[in-house]
Structure formats: structure tokens, C-alpha cells
PDB file of C-alpha atoms in Angstrom:
ATOM      1  CA  CYS A1016      22.612  -1.203  22.430  1.00 77.00           C
ATOM      2  CA  MET A1017      20.363   1.249  25.019  1.00 82.00           C
ATOM      3  CA  LEU A1018      21.709   3.958  23.806  1.00 89.00           C
ATOM      4  CA  ALA A1019      21.945   2.641  20.423  1.00 90.00           C
ATOM      5  CA  THR A1020      18.073   2.865  20.141  1.00 90.00           C
ATOM      6  CA  VAL A1021      17.540   6.032  21.050  1.00 91.00           C
ATOM      7  CA  GLY A1022      20.212   7.374  19.375  1.00 89.00           C
ATOM      8  CA  TRP A1023      19.060   5.827  16.096  1.00 90.00           C
ATOM      9  CA  ILE A1024      15.220   7.322  17.331  1.00 91.00           C
ATOM     10  CA  ALA A1025      16.961  10.698  18.217  1.00 91.00           C
ATOM     11  CA  THR A1026      18.758  11.033  14.582  1.00 90.00           C
ATOM     12  CA  ASP A1027      16.159   9.293  13.065  1.00 90.00           C
ATOM     13  CA  SER A1028      14.048  12.559  14.311  1.00 90.00           C
ATOM     14  CA  GLY A1029      16.274  14.862  13.154  1.00 89.00           C
ATOM     15  CA  LEU A1030      18.413  15.839  16.144  1.00 91.00           C
ATOM     16  CA  ARG A1031      22.023  16.264  14.963  1.00 91.00           C
ATOM     17  CA  PHE A1032      25.457  17.077  16.611  1.00 89.00           C
ATOM     18  CA  ALA A1033      26.744  20.324  16.247  1.00 89.00           C
ATOM     19  CA  GLY A1034      28.970  20.823  12.828  1.00 88.00           C
ATOM     20  CA  ASP A1035      28.845  20.114   9.475  1.00 89.00           C
ATOM     21  CA  MET A1036      29.642  16.380   8.897  1.00 87.00           C
ATOM     22  CA  PHE A1037      26.844  15.873  10.873  1.00 89.00           C
ATOM     23  CA  GLN A1038      24.323  17.457   9.084  1.00 90.00           C
ATOM     24  CA  ASN A1039      22.094  16.320   6.675  1.00 88.00           C
ATOM     25  CA  VAL A1040      23.503  12.259   7.461  1.00 89.00           C
ATOM     26  CA  SER A1041      20.459   9.021   7.616  1.00 88.00           C
ATOM     27  CA  THR A1042      20.698   6.599   9.664  1.00 90.00           C
ATOM     28  CA  MET A1043      22.197   3.954   7.364  1.00 89.00           C
ATOM     29  CA  GLU A1044      24.574   6.582   5.971  1.00 89.00           C
ATOM     30  CA  ALA A1045      25.787   7.392   8.907  1.00 89.00           C
ATOM     31  CA  HIS A1046      28.290   5.039  10.023  1.00 88.00           C
ATOM     32  CA  ASN A1047      31.092   5.485   6.267  1.00 91.00           C
ATOM     33  CA  LYS A1048      30.683   9.134   6.231  1.00 91.00           C
ATOM     34  CA  MET A1049      31.835   9.590   9.962  1.00 91.00           C
ATOM     35  CA  LEU A1050      34.569   6.542   8.967  1.00 91.00           C
ATOM     36  CA  GLU A1051      35.094   9.173   5.611  1.00 92.00           C
ATOM     37  CA  ALA A1052      35.436  11.726   8.061  1.00 90.00           C
ATOM     38  CA  GLY A1053      37.945  10.489  10.276  1.00 91.00           C
ATOM     39  CA  VAL A1054      36.084   9.879  12.871  1.00 89.00           C
ATOM     40  CA  MET A1055      35.084   6.412  14.407  1.00 92.00           C
ATOM     41  CA  ALA A1056      39.665   6.249  14.513  1.00 93.00           C
ATOM     42  CA  PRO A1057      38.625   7.375  18.159  1.00 93.00           C
ATOM     43  CA  LEU A1058      35.946   5.511  19.225  1.00 92.00           C
ATOM     44  CA  LEU A1059      38.041   2.458  17.776  1.00 94.00           C
ATOM     45  CA  ALA A1060      40.693   3.279  20.551  1.00 96.00           C
ATOM     46  CA  GLY A1061      38.507   3.684  23.688  1.00 95.00           C
ATOM     47  CA  VAL A1062      36.686   0.333  21.808  1.00 95.00           C
ATOM     48  CA  ALA A1063      40.173  -0.813  22.370  1.00 97.00           C
ATOM     49  CA  VAL A1064      40.922   0.671  25.008  1.00 96.00           C
ATOM     50  CA  VAL A1065      37.998  -0.949  27.198  1.00 93.00           C
ATOM     51  CA  GLU A1066      37.767  -3.993  24.597  1.00 94.00           C
ATOM     52  CA  LEU A1067      41.662  -4.797  27.189  1.00 96.00           C
ATOM     53  CA  TYR A1068      40.580  -3.710  30.554  1.00 92.00           C
ATOM     54  CA  GLY A1069      37.989  -6.646  30.177  1.00 89.00           C
ATOM     55  CA  GLY A1070      40.964  -9.012  28.706  1.00 91.00           C
ATOM     56  CA  TRP A1071      42.809  -8.196  31.709  1.00 92.00           C
ATOM     57  CA  LEU A1072      39.907  -9.069  33.810  1.00 89.00           C
ATOM     58  CA  THR A1073      40.429 -12.518  32.154  1.00 88.00           C
ATOM     59  CA  LEU A1074      42.664 -13.440  32.599  1.00 90.00           C
ATOM     60  CA  ASN A1075      43.670 -12.793  36.212  1.00 90.00           C
ATOM     61  CA  GLY A1076      40.290 -14.211  36.058  1.00 85.00           C
ATOM     62  CA  PHE A1077      40.823 -17.760  34.601  1.00 85.00           C
ATOM     63  CA  GLU A1078      44.454 -17.435  37.147  1.00 87.00           C
ATOM     64  CA  GLU A1079      42.397 -16.492  39.599  1.00 86.00           C
ATOM     65  CA  ARG A1080      44.810 -13.616  40.643  1.00 89.00           C
ATOM     66  CA  ILE A1081      41.561 -11.295  41.483  1.00 87.00           C
ATOM     67  CA  LYS A1082      37.753 -12.528  42.558  1.00 85.00           C
ATOM     68  CA  ARG A1083      35.186 -10.806  40.053  1.00 80.00           C
ATOM     69  CA  GLU A1084      31.827 -12.445  38.931  1.00 77.00           C
ATOM     70  CA  ALA A1085      31.617 -12.443  34.618  1.00 71.00           C
ATOM     71  CA  GLY A1086      30.243  -9.416  33.336  1.00 72.00           C
ATOM     72  CA  ASP A1087      32.431  -7.299  36.842  1.00 74.00           C
ATOM     73  CA  PHE A1088      34.352  -4.402  35.992  1.00 76.00           C
ATOM     74  CA  PHE A1089      34.927  -3.362  39.280  1.00 77.00           C
ATOM     75  CA  ILE A1090      32.177  -0.468  38.531  1.00 77.00           C
ATOM     76  CA  GLY A1091      28.615   0.000  40.654  1.00 72.00           C
ATOM     77  CA  LYS A1092      29.291  -2.276  42.713  1.00 73.00           C
ATOM     78  CA  GLN A1093      28.145   0.531  44.957  1.00 75.00           C
ATOM     79  CA  VAL A1094      24.356   1.721  43.512  1.00 77.00           C
ATOM     80  CA  LEU A1095      23.747  -2.410  44.030  1.00 80.00           C
ATOM     81  CA  PRO A1096      20.926  -2.717  47.108  1.00 85.00           C
ATOM     82  CA  LYS A1097      22.795  -4.890  49.820  1.00 88.00           C
ATOM     83  CA  ASP A1098      19.696  -6.304  50.341  1.00 90.00           C
ATOM     84  CA  PRO A1099      21.361 -10.111  48.211  1.00 89.00           C
ATOM     85  CA  GLU A1100      17.227 -10.157  46.782  1.00 94.00           C
ATOM     86  CA  GLN A1101      17.141  -7.477  46.287  1.00 92.00           C
ATOM     87  CA  GLU A1102      21.117  -7.506  44.239  1.00 87.00           C
ATOM     88  CA  ARG A1103      19.721 -11.177  42.451  1.00 89.00           C
ATOM     89  CA  LEU A1104      16.507  -9.200  40.651  1.00 92.00           C
ATOM     90  CA  MET A1105      18.138  -6.445  39.921  1.00 88.00           C
ATOM     91  CA  ARG A1106      21.132  -7.900  38.189  1.00 85.00           C
ATOM     92  CA  LEU A1107      17.851  -9.645  36.080  1.00 90.00           C
ATOM     93  CA  LYS A1108      16.302  -6.258  35.552  1.00 90.00           C
ATOM     94  CA  GLU A1109      19.165  -5.357  33.990  1.00 86.00           C
ATOM     95  CA  ILE A1110      19.943  -8.217  32.260  1.00 87.00           C
ATOM     96  CA  GLU A1111      16.212  -8.639  31.001  1.00 90.00           C
ATOM     97  CA  ASN A1112      16.842  -4.629  29.459  1.00 89.00           C
ATOM     98  CA  GLY A1113      19.087  -5.312  27.868  1.00 88.00           C
ATOM     99  CA  ARG A1114      17.624  -8.220  26.182  1.00 91.00           C
ATOM    100  CA  LEU A1115      15.041  -6.134  24.994  1.00 91.00           C
ATOM    101  CA  ALA A1116      17.328  -2.692  23.664  1.00 90.00           C
ATOM    102  CA  MET A1117      19.054  -6.016  21.458  1.00 92.00           C
ATOM    103  CA  LEU A1118      16.158  -6.978  19.714  1.00 93.00           C
ATOM    104  CA  ALA A1119      14.712  -2.933  19.785  1.00 90.00           C
ATOM    105  CA  PHE A1120      17.961  -1.980  17.702  1.00 92.00           C
ATOM    106  CA  SER A1121      18.194  -5.432  15.908  1.00 93.00           C
ATOM    107  CA  GLY A1122      13.620  -4.426  15.347  1.00 92.00           C
ATOM    108  CA  ILE A1123      15.301  -1.328  13.860  1.00 91.00           C
ATOM    109  CA  ALA A1124      18.068  -1.377  11.619  1.00 91.00           C
ATOM    110  CA  THR A1125      16.202  -4.271  10.143  1.00 93.00           C
ATOM    111  CA  GLN A1126      12.849  -2.801   9.553  1.00 91.00           C
ATOM    112  CA  ALA A1127      14.966   1.095   7.930  1.00 91.00           C
ATOM    113  CA  VAL A1128      16.904  -1.378   6.299  1.00 90.00           C
ATOM    114  CA  LEU A1129      14.170  -3.203   4.476  1.00 92.00           C
ATOM    115  CA  THR A1130      12.027  -0.122   3.966  1.00 91.00           C
ATOM    116  CA  ASN A1131      14.219   2.443   3.451  1.00 88.00           C
ATOM    117  CA  SER A1132      12.749   4.385   5.573  1.00 88.00           C
ATOM    118  CA  THR A1133      13.425   6.419   8.466  1.00 86.00           C
ATOM    119  CA  TRP A1134      12.128   5.543  12.078  1.00 84.00           C
ATOM    120  CA  PRO A1135       8.652   5.062  12.789  1.00 86.00           C
ATOM    121  CA  PHE A1136       8.278   3.328   9.729  1.00 80.00           C
ATOM    122  CA  LEU A1137       5.003   4.233   8.268  1.00 75.00           C
TER     123      LEU A1137
END
């Protein structure tokens, strides 16, 4: 959601990917336009791979074949602090930032639809 929020604001601010299909497309119509252009199929395939991996981890976790915590995809642990208290604080910050980003994105999307305008909705 953090990346989605930044992407929405960047698009409303006029930034676009190179290529004709990405030009003159608003944030509210972007999903349907990209679906028509065939851009969403590779994205769906990528998400499907990640979801299948998550399902495999979940099943193996339930059967106790692997030891993992909820949300642990075995990537990124090396950047966590070594001190247990600092690690706990970092995890808390990550959860709080993720929740804030979800609220920000849902607020931006709702405001865009309600006002039929672009960010910053003035």
C-alpha cells in the first residue's frame, strides 16, 4: 500500500511510464485500460507465484515441517536488529506504517471517486 499510495500521487502529478498506452490515462481508469492492453496478465502471474509460495509456507507451517512466524517469507530477516527489543520495535513500526499506508490509499481512492478529481483534491 505504501508503493500504491506513492504511485497514485505520482500518476496524478503527471508522471507516466514511457509508451503510448500509459499516456493520457487517469488513475481511476488505469486498471481497465491496462487490462484492455494486456498488461495485467503478467502482473497476475507474478502475484499468483507469490500467493502459491505463501500457501506452501502456510501448509508447511501448519504441519510443523518448517518453523516460521506469521508474515515471515524468509526474506529480510538479516536487516532486522539483533537486539530482541529493537527487533520487536522495528516489527511494530512496520505494522503501524503498513496500516497507515492502507488508510492513506483507501482515502485517496475514495476521495478520487467521490470528487471525480485528481490528488490533492483541492
